[in-house]
Amino acid sequence: MNFISRRDMLAATAAGGLLTAATVASAQTGEPILQPQRPGHGGTDPGPRNITRDLQNPDLLVPPSTDHGTLPNLRFSFSDAHMRQESGGWTRQVTVRELGIAKSVAGVNMRLNAGGVRELHWHKAAEWAYMLYGSARITAIDVQGRSFVDDVGVGDLWYFPSGIPHSIQGLGPDGAEFLLVFDDGEFDEDNTFLISDWFKHTPNEVLGKNFGVPASLFGKTPDPSALYIFPAPVPGPLSSDKTADPAGTTQRFSHRLMAQAPIKTSSGAVRIADSKVFPASTTIAAALVEIEPGGLRELHWHPNTDEWQYWIEGQARMGVFAASGQARTFDFQAGDVGYVPFAMGHYIENTGTTTVRFLEMFKSSYYADLSLNQWMALTPPELLEAHLKLDPQVTRALHKKKYPVVPA
Ligand code: MN
Ligand code: MN
């Protein structure tokens, strides 16, 4: 049996490890190693073990003693997803096939190099997006035949309703990376309607008749596998791509989330984008949440639907309460997808030393949450007392105003 070397240990700690009371020293090196034990419970893990993953998941290895029962897996990292590399960038997806519980929403993480184009296409699911890096140009038309072209940067959103044709292109100097969210967990990015695919599978005579030109002009369309995400010249300024549009400007398919004033507390901030502020986004509601070190996204739940999360930065843990005495805790970091099944109570705690930033996504036209604290503050005190036998100090600390991130 091998003990974990000092070098492995340092690498694992650098990878995001968090040492707790269950940490004991390696017999060989004296370095601390996280062990699956707490006082009176568990034992050491002599191996085989994957120390990097153990250290990334301290609340699975050494769960809080309040965890109990069986819950489905509620975390999946994009780092564990297949990477589809194309000539103009890359893409990977986390769908119900990767994270089985995630039936309502699927996510795609995509990189377009400068000039790289995600081919003109459409799909059955609606597409919501959050820009993570760089800048991109998006194009679409609506059902009334109006064109939409816009440039988006970090923190901007877009939303294309189901069936609406669109494209995305990375701009200079270094293209773009973004998160796509689809309102169907079964979505598959390998199953979209591509313009080149349709050309390839339509007789030239029919194409000629459709466009009113000789059939001989067709047949040169590249194989769809050569497009999908392909390199092209970086386009000129936005104004040069605004097509003459006799029908007038379409509904805005993009939204500047960072221009919104956040709901701020002393330990965090929340920006909510649903159809009230971003009218195009009729099937996806979102909240961008920031939690400072020591802060907590308060105990709450959602009365409308499941929550799908994308983790942008920082380190946190989420405790999920599933009724019938069931509860489980999961750890999160950049690139993770998280999930909270409909109506389950949950909290998110920043366990790191830097700001946590993540997206809460809902297949809904509106954002809604219920705060445990606010509920209790608005309930007759005697009724509450009869349930929980609380110290009066707790009752006095309740607040009728909602603070999504505490301390308020
Ligand atoms: Mn799309
Ligand atoms: Mn939530």
Tab-separated table of C-alpha atoms and ligand atoms in Angstrom:
chain	number	residue	atom	x	y	z
A	1	MET	CA	0.000	0.000	0.000
A	2	ASN	CA	1.267	3.433	-0.864
A	3	PHE	CA	0.948	6.359	1.433
A	4	ILE	CA	0.105	9.600	-0.274
A	5	SER	CA	3.261	11.493	-1.044
A	6	ARG	CA	3.888	15.044	0.102
A	7	ARG	CA	3.862	16.161	-3.524
A	8	ASP	CA	0.481	14.495	-4.222
A	9	MET	CA	-0.842	16.091	-1.104
A	10	LEU	CA	0.334	19.585	-2.024
A	11	ALA	CA	-1.093	19.194	-5.513
A	12	ALA	CA	-4.397	18.020	-4.103
A	13	THR	CA	-4.551	20.889	-1.625
A	14	ALA	CA	-3.749	23.369	-4.366
A	15	ALA	CA	-6.557	21.793	-6.414
A	16	GLY	CA	-9.051	23.042	-3.900
A	17	GLY	CA	-8.717	20.888	-0.824
A	18	LEU	CA	-10.194	21.856	2.467
A	19	LEU	CA	-8.862	20.281	5.635
A	20	THR	CA	-11.205	19.530	8.503
A	21	ALA	CA	-11.213	17.815	11.863
A	22	ALA	CA	-11.072	14.497	10.029
A	23	THR	CA	-7.609	15.338	8.791
A	24	VAL	CA	-4.848	13.082	10.114
A	25	ALA	CA	-1.158	12.996	9.304
A	26	SER	CA	0.337	10.552	6.828
A	27	ALA	CA	2.504	8.035	8.702
A	28	GLN	CA	5.216	8.466	6.102
A	29	THR	CA	5.403	12.201	5.515
A	30	GLY	CA	3.640	13.785	8.444
A	31	GLU	CA	1.471	15.739	6.002
A	32	PRO	CA	-2.214	15.985	6.889
A	33	ILE	CA	-4.646	13.854	4.859
A	34	LEU	CA	-8.424	14.063	4.939
A	35	GLN	CA	-9.857	10.831	6.342
A	36	PRO	CA	-13.453	9.580	6.301
A	37	GLN	CA	-13.954	9.824	10.021
A	38	ARG	CA	-15.282	12.082	12.743
A	39	PRO	CA	-15.098	11.441	16.508
A	40	GLY	CA	-16.650	8.041	17.234
A	41	HIS	CA	-17.532	7.340	13.597
A	42	GLY	CA	-15.838	6.146	10.428
A	43	GLY	CA	-12.200	5.193	10.028
A	44	THR	CA	-9.149	5.931	7.953
A	45	ASP	CA	-9.070	5.069	4.250
A	46	PRO	CA	-5.866	3.086	3.648
A	47	GLY	CA	-6.527	3.267	-0.107
A	48	PRO	CA	-6.842	2.875	-2.984
A	49	ARG	CA	-8.175	6.412	-3.052
A	50	ASN	CA	-8.235	9.491	-5.283
A	51	ILE	CA	-7.007	12.156	-2.892
A	52	THR	CA	-7.658	15.043	-5.307
A	53	ARG	CA	-11.329	14.135	-5.593
A	54	ASP	CA	-11.621	13.352	-1.881
A	55	LEU	CA	-10.312	16.819	-1.051
A	56	GLN	CA	-12.713	18.402	-3.532
A	57	ASN	CA	-15.646	16.644	-1.865
A	58	PRO	CA	-15.027	16.921	1.889
A	59	ASP	CA	-18.779	16.941	2.625
A	60	LEU	CA	-19.228	13.608	0.825
A	61	LEU	CA	-16.209	12.009	2.511
A	62	VAL	CA	-16.935	13.475	5.945
A	63	PRO	CA	-20.607	14.473	5.819
A	64	PRO	CA	-22.137	16.713	8.460
A	65	SER	CA	-23.749	14.437	11.075
A	66	THR	CA	-27.097	16.008	10.077
A	67	ASP	CA	-26.930	14.347	6.631
A	68	HIS	CA	-29.152	11.277	6.386
A	69	GLY	CA	-30.822	8.942	3.918
A	70	THR	CA	-30.612	8.619	0.166
A	71	LEU	CA	-30.601	11.511	-2.274
A	72	PRO	CA	-29.804	11.381	-5.974
A	73	ASN	CA	-26.466	12.792	-7.086
A	74	LEU	CA	-26.805	16.589	-7.314
A	75	ARG	CA	-23.425	17.563	-8.742
A	76	PHE	CA	-21.586	16.949	-12.000
A	77	SER	CA	-18.465	18.714	-13.239
A	78	PHE	CA	-17.987	19.837	-16.836
A	79	SER	CA	-14.450	18.474	-16.305
A	80	ASP	CA	-16.020	14.990	-16.401
A	81	ALA	CA	-17.884	15.684	-19.649
A	82	HIS	CA	-16.747	14.659	-23.137
A	83	MET	CA	-15.046	17.505	-25.021
A	84	ARG	CA	-16.089	17.853	-28.661
A	85	GLN	CA	-13.227	19.631	-30.429
A	86	GLU	CA	-13.942	21.299	-33.757
A	87	SER	CA	-11.875	23.462	-36.111
A	88	GLY	CA	-13.208	26.742	-34.632
A	89	GLY	CA	-13.467	25.902	-30.918
A	90	TRP	CA	-14.895	23.289	-28.583
A	91	THR	CA	-18.060	22.315	-26.745
A	92	ARG	CA	-19.192	19.957	-24.004
A	93	GLN	CA	-22.551	19.237	-22.410
A	94	VAL	CA	-24.035	18.202	-19.082
A	95	THR	CA	-27.519	16.792	-19.685
A	96	VAL	CA	-29.793	14.218	-18.086
A	97	ARG	CA	-27.376	11.615	-19.494
A	98	GLU	CA	-24.554	12.939	-17.263
A	99	LEU	CA	-26.617	14.135	-14.280
A	100	GLY	CA	-29.642	11.832	-14.149
A	101	ILE	CA	-31.814	13.999	-11.897
A	102	ALA	CA	-31.554	17.023	-14.225
A	103	LYS	CA	-34.705	16.412	-16.254
A	104	SER	CA	-35.849	20.010	-16.737
A	105	VAL	CA	-32.651	21.740	-17.860
A	106	ALA	CA	-29.441	20.843	-19.748
A	107	GLY	CA	-26.251	22.887	-20.093
A	108	VAL	CA	-23.535	23.333	-22.701
A	109	ASN	CA	-20.162	25.007	-22.154
A	110	MET	CA	-18.773	26.330	-25.437
A	111	ARG	CA	-15.600	28.055	-26.639
A	112	LEU	CA	-15.415	29.901	-29.951
A	113	ASN	CA	-11.987	31.064	-31.091
A	114	ALA	CA	-11.710	34.560	-32.596
A	115	GLY	CA	-13.815	34.353	-35.765
A	116	GLY	CA	-15.044	30.858	-34.857
A	117	VAL	CA	-18.702	30.362	-35.789
A	118	ARG	CA	-21.313	28.133	-34.226
A	119	GLU	CA	-23.080	27.268	-37.450
A	120	LEU	CA	-26.486	28.748	-38.350
A	121	HIS	CA	-28.948	26.328	-36.738
A	122	TRP	CA	-32.088	25.885	-34.646
A	123	HIS	CA	-33.392	23.341	-32.171
A	124	LYS	CA	-36.541	22.286	-30.319
A	125	ALA	CA	-35.404	23.562	-26.917
A	126	ALA	CA	-35.164	27.254	-26.062
A	127	GLU	CA	-31.583	28.480	-25.536
A	128	TRP	CA	-30.511	30.832	-22.733
A	129	ALA	CA	-26.882	31.931	-22.421
A	130	TYR	CA	-24.465	33.619	-20.032
A	131	MET	CA	-21.201	35.043	-21.374
A	132	LEU	CA	-18.227	33.839	-19.315
A	133	TYR	CA	-15.309	35.274	-21.291
A	134	GLY	CA	-14.505	37.513	-24.245
A	135	SER	CA	-17.067	38.758	-26.725
A	136	ALA	CA	-19.293	37.286	-29.406
A	137	ARG	CA	-21.740	38.322	-32.113
A	138	ILE	CA	-25.152	36.681	-32.147
A	139	THR	CA	-27.666	36.683	-35.005
A	140	ALA	CA	-31.279	35.525	-35.247
A	141	ILE	CA	-34.582	36.279	-36.911
A	142	ASP	CA	-38.034	36.113	-35.359
A	143	VAL	CA	-41.243	34.614	-36.735
A	144	GLN	CA	-42.323	38.005	-38.090
A	145	GLY	CA	-39.234	38.097	-40.279
A	146	ARG	CA	-37.338	40.724	-38.289
A	147	SER	CA	-33.569	40.408	-37.905
A	148	PHE	CA	-31.584	40.607	-34.692
A	149	VAL	CA	-27.809	41.099	-34.477
A	150	ASP	CA	-25.909	42.061	-31.321
A	151	ASP	CA	-22.483	41.889	-29.689
A	152	VAL	CA	-22.320	40.407	-26.185
A	153	GLY	CA	-19.600	40.526	-23.524
A	154	VAL	CA	-18.939	39.030	-20.088
A	155	GLY	CA	-22.093	38.902	-17.963
A	156	ASP	CA	-24.462	39.463	-20.909
A	157	LEU	CA	-27.330	37.044	-21.573
A	158	TRP	CA	-29.177	35.928	-24.642
A	159	TYR	CA	-32.328	33.890	-25.180
A	160	PHE	CA	-33.519	32.261	-28.380
A	161	PRO	CA	-37.048	30.810	-28.156
A	162	SER	CA	-37.489	27.219	-29.347
A	163	GLY	CA	-37.204	26.858	-33.109
A	164	ILE	CA	-35.726	30.338	-33.680
A	165	PRO	CA	-32.706	30.124	-36.042
A	166	HIS	CA	-29.477	31.684	-34.798
A	167	SER	CA	-25.681	31.784	-34.920
A	168	ILE	CA	-22.864	32.748	-32.558
A	169	GLN	CA	-19.408	33.973	-33.588
A	170	GLY	CA	-16.329	34.675	-31.456
A	171	LEU	CA	-14.965	38.233	-31.847
A	172	GLY	CA	-11.467	39.643	-31.352
A	173	PRO	CA	-9.059	39.512	-29.733
A	174	ASP	CA	-9.620	36.023	-28.303
A	175	GLY	CA	-13.146	34.859	-29.094
A	176	ALA	CA	-15.585	33.863	-26.390
A	177	GLU	CA	-16.562	31.239	-23.842
A	178	PHE	CA	-20.153	30.939	-22.646
A	179	LEU	CA	-22.680	28.749	-20.904
A	180	LEU	CA	-25.783	27.663	-22.804
A	181	VAL	CA	-28.830	26.512	-20.864
A	182	PHE	CA	-31.677	24.610	-22.532
A	183	ASP	CA	-35.179	24.165	-21.131
A	184	ASP	CA	-35.067	20.380	-21.621
A	185	GLY	CA	-32.769	17.984	-19.756
A	186	GLU	CA	-32.844	15.639	-22.760
A	187	PHE	CA	-31.337	18.311	-25.041
A	188	ASP	CA	-28.401	17.000	-27.111
A	189	GLU	CA	-26.054	19.450	-28.802
A	190	ASP	CA	-25.239	16.752	-31.358
A	191	ASN	CA	-28.874	16.817	-32.458
A	192	THR	CA	-29.605	20.316	-33.770
A	193	PHE	CA	-30.959	21.457	-37.138
A	194	LEU	CA	-27.889	22.647	-39.088
A	195	ILE	CA	-28.215	24.743	-42.237
A	196	SER	CA	-25.446	22.743	-43.970
A	197	ASP	CA	-27.054	19.429	-42.991
A	198	TRP	CA	-30.354	20.454	-44.633
A	199	PHE	CA	-28.602	21.590	-47.808
A	200	LYS	CA	-26.694	18.292	-47.864
A	201	HIS	CA	-29.898	16.299	-47.624
A	202	THR	CA	-32.043	18.191	-50.126
A	203	PRO	CA	-31.855	17.407	-53.892
A	204	ASN	CA	-30.105	20.159	-55.898
A	205	GLU	CA	-33.181	20.383	-58.147
A	206	VAL	CA	-35.360	21.189	-55.149
A	207	LEU	CA	-32.842	23.759	-53.889
A	208	GLY	CA	-32.786	25.345	-57.350
A	209	LYS	CA	-36.584	25.508	-57.469
A	210	ASN	CA	-36.748	26.879	-53.914
A	211	PHE	CA	-34.324	29.726	-54.577
A	212	GLY	CA	-35.325	30.311	-58.211
A	213	VAL	CA	-31.882	29.579	-59.655
A	214	PRO	CA	-30.347	26.696	-61.663
A	215	ALA	CA	-29.852	23.419	-59.757
A	216	SER	CA	-26.266	23.314	-61.063
A	217	LEU	CA	-25.345	26.099	-58.626
A	218	PHE	CA	-25.671	23.701	-55.667
A	219	GLY	CA	-23.689	20.718	-54.443
A	220	LYS	CA	-20.654	22.529	-53.035
A	221	THR	CA	-21.856	22.730	-49.401
A	222	PRO	CA	-19.205	21.230	-47.105
A	223	ASP	CA	-20.049	18.165	-45.074
A	224	PRO	CA	-21.883	19.234	-41.872
A	225	SER	CA	-19.085	17.711	-39.789
A	226	ALA	CA	-16.740	20.339	-41.289
A	227	LEU	CA	-18.961	23.145	-40.009
A	228	TYR	CA	-20.838	23.015	-36.651
A	229	ILE	CA	-18.021	25.110	-35.088
A	230	PHE	CA	-15.685	26.353	-37.830
A	231	PRO	CA	-13.151	29.154	-38.347
A	232	ALA	CA	-14.128	32.277	-40.295
A	233	PRO	CA	-12.739	35.823	-40.512
A	234	VAL	CA	-13.543	38.031	-37.504
A	235	PRO	CA	-16.455	40.187	-38.675
A	236	GLY	CA	-16.348	43.989	-38.945
A	237	PRO	CA	-18.074	46.387	-36.552
A	238	LEU	CA	-21.601	45.554	-35.421
A	239	SER	CA	-23.083	48.284	-37.628
A	240	SER	CA	-21.732	46.515	-40.726
A	241	ASP	CA	-23.683	43.348	-39.832
A	242	LYS	CA	-27.015	45.059	-39.161
A	243	THR	CA	-28.988	43.972	-42.203
A	244	ALA	CA	-31.513	46.251	-43.846
A	245	ASP	CA	-34.651	45.333	-41.971
A	246	PRO	CA	-37.868	46.726	-43.461
A	247	ALA	CA	-40.007	45.109	-40.769
A	248	GLY	CA	-38.194	47.037	-38.019
A	249	THR	CA	-36.164	45.853	-35.056
A	250	THR	CA	-37.146	42.559	-33.490
A	251	GLN	CA	-37.690	41.810	-29.834
A	252	ARG	CA	-34.353	41.976	-27.988
A	253	PHE	CA	-32.858	38.494	-27.685
A	254	SER	CA	-29.976	39.814	-25.508
A	255	HIS	CA	-29.870	41.362	-22.028
A	256	ARG	CA	-27.207	43.253	-20.031
A	257	LEU	CA	-27.421	41.500	-16.683
A	258	MET	CA	-24.529	43.425	-15.131
A	259	ALA	CA	-26.298	46.733	-15.856
A	260	GLN	CA	-28.995	45.687	-13.386
A	261	ALA	CA	-28.685	47.026	-9.831
A	262	PRO	CA	-28.214	43.965	-7.621
A	263	ILE	CA	-30.053	43.099	-4.426
A	264	LYS	CA	-27.114	43.742	-2.079
A	265	THR	CA	-26.407	42.618	1.468
A	266	SER	CA	-23.199	43.036	3.441
A	267	SER	CA	-22.090	39.528	2.414
A	268	GLY	CA	-23.304	39.152	-1.138
A	269	ALA	CA	-25.369	40.224	-4.105
A	270	VAL	CA	-28.080	38.757	-6.345
A	271	ARG	CA	-29.153	39.801	-9.842
A	272	ILE	CA	-32.383	38.256	-11.076
A	273	ALA	CA	-33.235	38.025	-14.772
A	274	ASP	CA	-36.621	36.599	-15.692
A	275	SER	CA	-39.297	37.627	-18.171
A	276	LYS	CA	-40.124	40.730	-16.058
A	277	VAL	CA	-36.795	42.382	-16.965
A	278	PHE	CA	-35.850	40.265	-20.007
A	279	PRO	CA	-39.195	39.780	-21.795
A	280	ALA	CA	-37.838	37.382	-24.452
A	281	SER	CA	-36.852	34.849	-21.781
A	282	THR	CA	-40.240	33.227	-21.288
A	283	THR	CA	-39.080	29.728	-20.262
A	284	ILE	CA	-35.873	30.401	-18.307
A	285	ALA	CA	-35.495	32.483	-15.134
A	286	ALA	CA	-32.066	33.043	-13.637
A	287	ALA	CA	-30.279	34.539	-10.657
A	288	LEU	CA	-26.585	35.392	-10.569
A	289	VAL	CA	-25.524	34.997	-6.942
A	290	GLU	CA	-22.353	36.280	-5.276
A	291	ILE	CA	-21.396	35.178	-1.764
A	292	GLU	CA	-18.417	36.700	0.031
A	293	PRO	CA	-16.167	34.527	2.255
A	294	GLY	CA	-18.088	33.588	5.408
A	295	GLY	CA	-21.426	34.341	3.734
A	296	LEU	CA	-24.418	32.043	3.338
A	297	ARG	CA	-27.128	31.925	0.661
A	298	GLU	CA	-29.852	31.627	3.265
A	299	LEU	CA	-32.049	28.573	3.923
A	300	HIS	CA	-34.761	28.766	1.248
A	301	TRP	CA	-36.673	26.851	-1.399
A	302	HIS	CA	-38.429	27.522	-4.694
A	303	PRO	CA	-42.193	27.120	-5.110
A	304	ASN	CA	-42.222	26.750	-8.891
A	305	THR	CA	-39.661	24.238	-10.181
A	306	ASP	CA	-36.231	22.537	-9.956
A	307	GLU	CA	-33.051	24.627	-9.714
A	308	TRP	CA	-30.144	23.990	-12.116
A	309	GLN	CA	-26.861	25.659	-11.148
A	310	TYR	CA	-23.646	26.581	-12.897
A	311	TRP	CA	-20.644	27.375	-10.720
A	312	ILE	CA	-18.433	30.179	-12.028
A	313	GLU	CA	-15.892	30.706	-9.257
A	314	GLY	CA	-15.064	30.124	-5.597
A	315	GLN	CA	-15.703	27.178	-3.290
A	316	ALA	CA	-18.932	26.344	-1.515
A	317	ARG	CA	-21.041	23.598	-0.100
A	318	MET	CA	-24.768	23.122	-0.521
A	319	GLY	CA	-26.962	21.339	2.001
A	320	VAL	CA	-30.207	19.984	0.534
A	321	PHE	CA	-33.201	18.911	2.648
A	322	ALA	CA	-35.459	16.413	0.867
A	323	ALA	CA	-38.215	15.819	3.506
A	324	SER	CA	-38.727	12.466	5.335
A	325	GLY	CA	-35.508	13.065	7.290
A	326	GLN	CA	-33.345	13.031	4.176
A	327	ALA	CA	-30.521	15.539	3.735
A	328	ARG	CA	-27.227	15.570	1.896
A	329	THR	CA	-24.365	17.997	1.399
A	330	PHE	CA	-22.404	18.573	-1.819
A	331	ASP	CA	-19.283	20.622	-2.532
A	332	PHE	CA	-18.907	22.914	-5.548
A	333	GLN	CA	-16.247	24.771	-7.467
A	334	ALA	CA	-15.738	26.373	-10.888
A	335	GLY	CA	-17.202	24.369	-13.773
A	336	ASP	CA	-19.611	22.334	-11.647
A	337	VAL	CA	-23.284	21.859	-12.358
A	338	GLY	CA	-25.545	21.595	-9.312
A	339	TYR	CA	-29.180	20.626	-9.005
A	340	VAL	CA	-31.940	21.058	-6.447
A	341	PRO	CA	-35.100	19.014	-7.115
A	342	PHE	CA	-38.405	20.917	-6.948
A	343	ALA	CA	-39.300	22.414	-3.552
A	344	MET	CA	-36.383	20.928	-1.595
A	345	GLY	CA	-34.963	23.257	1.077
A	346	HIS	CA	-31.322	24.275	0.639
A	347	TYR	CA	-28.524	26.615	1.681
A	348	ILE	CA	-25.180	27.448	0.097
A	349	GLU	CA	-22.179	28.348	2.221
A	350	ASN	CA	-18.969	29.923	0.968
A	351	THR	CA	-16.292	27.555	2.321
A	352	GLY	CA	-13.354	29.267	0.611
A	353	THR	CA	-11.388	32.487	0.938
A	354	THR	CA	-12.626	34.149	-2.257
A	355	THR	CA	-15.970	35.312	-3.639
A	356	VAL	CA	-18.340	32.556	-4.751
A	357	ARG	CA	-20.237	33.265	-7.975
A	358	PHE	CA	-22.845	30.917	-9.425
A	359	LEU	CA	-26.055	30.897	-11.484
A	360	GLU	CA	-29.406	29.581	-10.276
A	361	MET	CA	-31.521	28.609	-13.297
A	362	PHE	CA	-35.192	27.655	-13.485
A	363	LYS	CA	-37.400	26.397	-16.281
A	364	SER	CA	-39.954	29.101	-15.583
A	365	SER	CA	-41.027	32.540	-16.796
A	366	TYR	CA	-40.478	33.938	-13.290
A	367	TYR	CA	-38.025	33.728	-10.421
A	368	ALA	CA	-39.429	32.927	-6.973
A	369	ASP	CA	-38.040	31.784	-3.654
A	370	LEU	CA	-39.297	31.392	-0.102
A	371	SER	CA	-37.101	32.341	2.836
A	372	LEU	CA	-37.188	30.223	5.998
A	373	ASN	CA	-36.221	33.286	8.035
A	374	GLN	CA	-38.936	35.510	6.539
A	375	TRP	CA	-41.562	32.781	6.912
A	376	MET	CA	-40.727	32.391	10.577
A	377	ALA	CA	-40.674	36.187	11.118
A	378	LEU	CA	-44.179	36.437	9.620
A	379	THR	CA	-45.613	33.556	11.696
A	380	PRO	CA	-47.252	34.234	15.114
A	381	PRO	CA	-44.450	33.868	17.688
A	382	GLU	CA	-46.474	31.589	20.018
A	383	LEU	CA	-47.196	29.239	17.133
A	384	LEU	CA	-43.518	29.163	16.222
A	385	GLU	CA	-42.527	28.632	19.870
A	386	ALA	CA	-44.865	25.645	20.115
A	387	HIS	CA	-42.907	23.981	17.302
A	388	LEU	CA	-39.236	24.711	17.740
A	389	LYS	CA	-38.646	25.631	21.420
A	390	LEU	CA	-36.404	28.462	20.292
A	391	ASP	CA	-34.345	30.708	22.512
A	392	PRO	CA	-35.936	34.199	22.520
A	393	GLN	CA	-32.685	35.504	21.035
A	394	VAL	CA	-33.440	33.504	17.887
A	395	THR	CA	-36.980	34.876	17.601
A	396	ARG	CA	-35.720	38.431	18.089
A	397	ALA	CA	-33.168	37.969	15.287
A	398	LEU	CA	-35.784	36.977	12.668
A	399	HIS	CA	-36.355	39.535	9.924
A	400	LYS	CA	-39.493	40.239	7.911
A	401	LYS	CA	-37.439	41.549	5.012
A	402	LYS	CA	-35.777	38.931	2.822
A	403	TYR	CA	-31.972	38.853	2.716
A	404	PRO	CA	-30.878	36.275	0.117
A	405	VAL	CA	-27.282	36.261	1.364
A	406	VAL	CA	-26.457	36.550	5.081
A	407	PRO	CA	-25.047	38.088	7.246
A	408	ALA	CA	-27.399	40.816	6.085
B	1	MN	MN	-28.311	26.968	-30.400
B	2	MN	MN	-32.097	28.176	-4.555
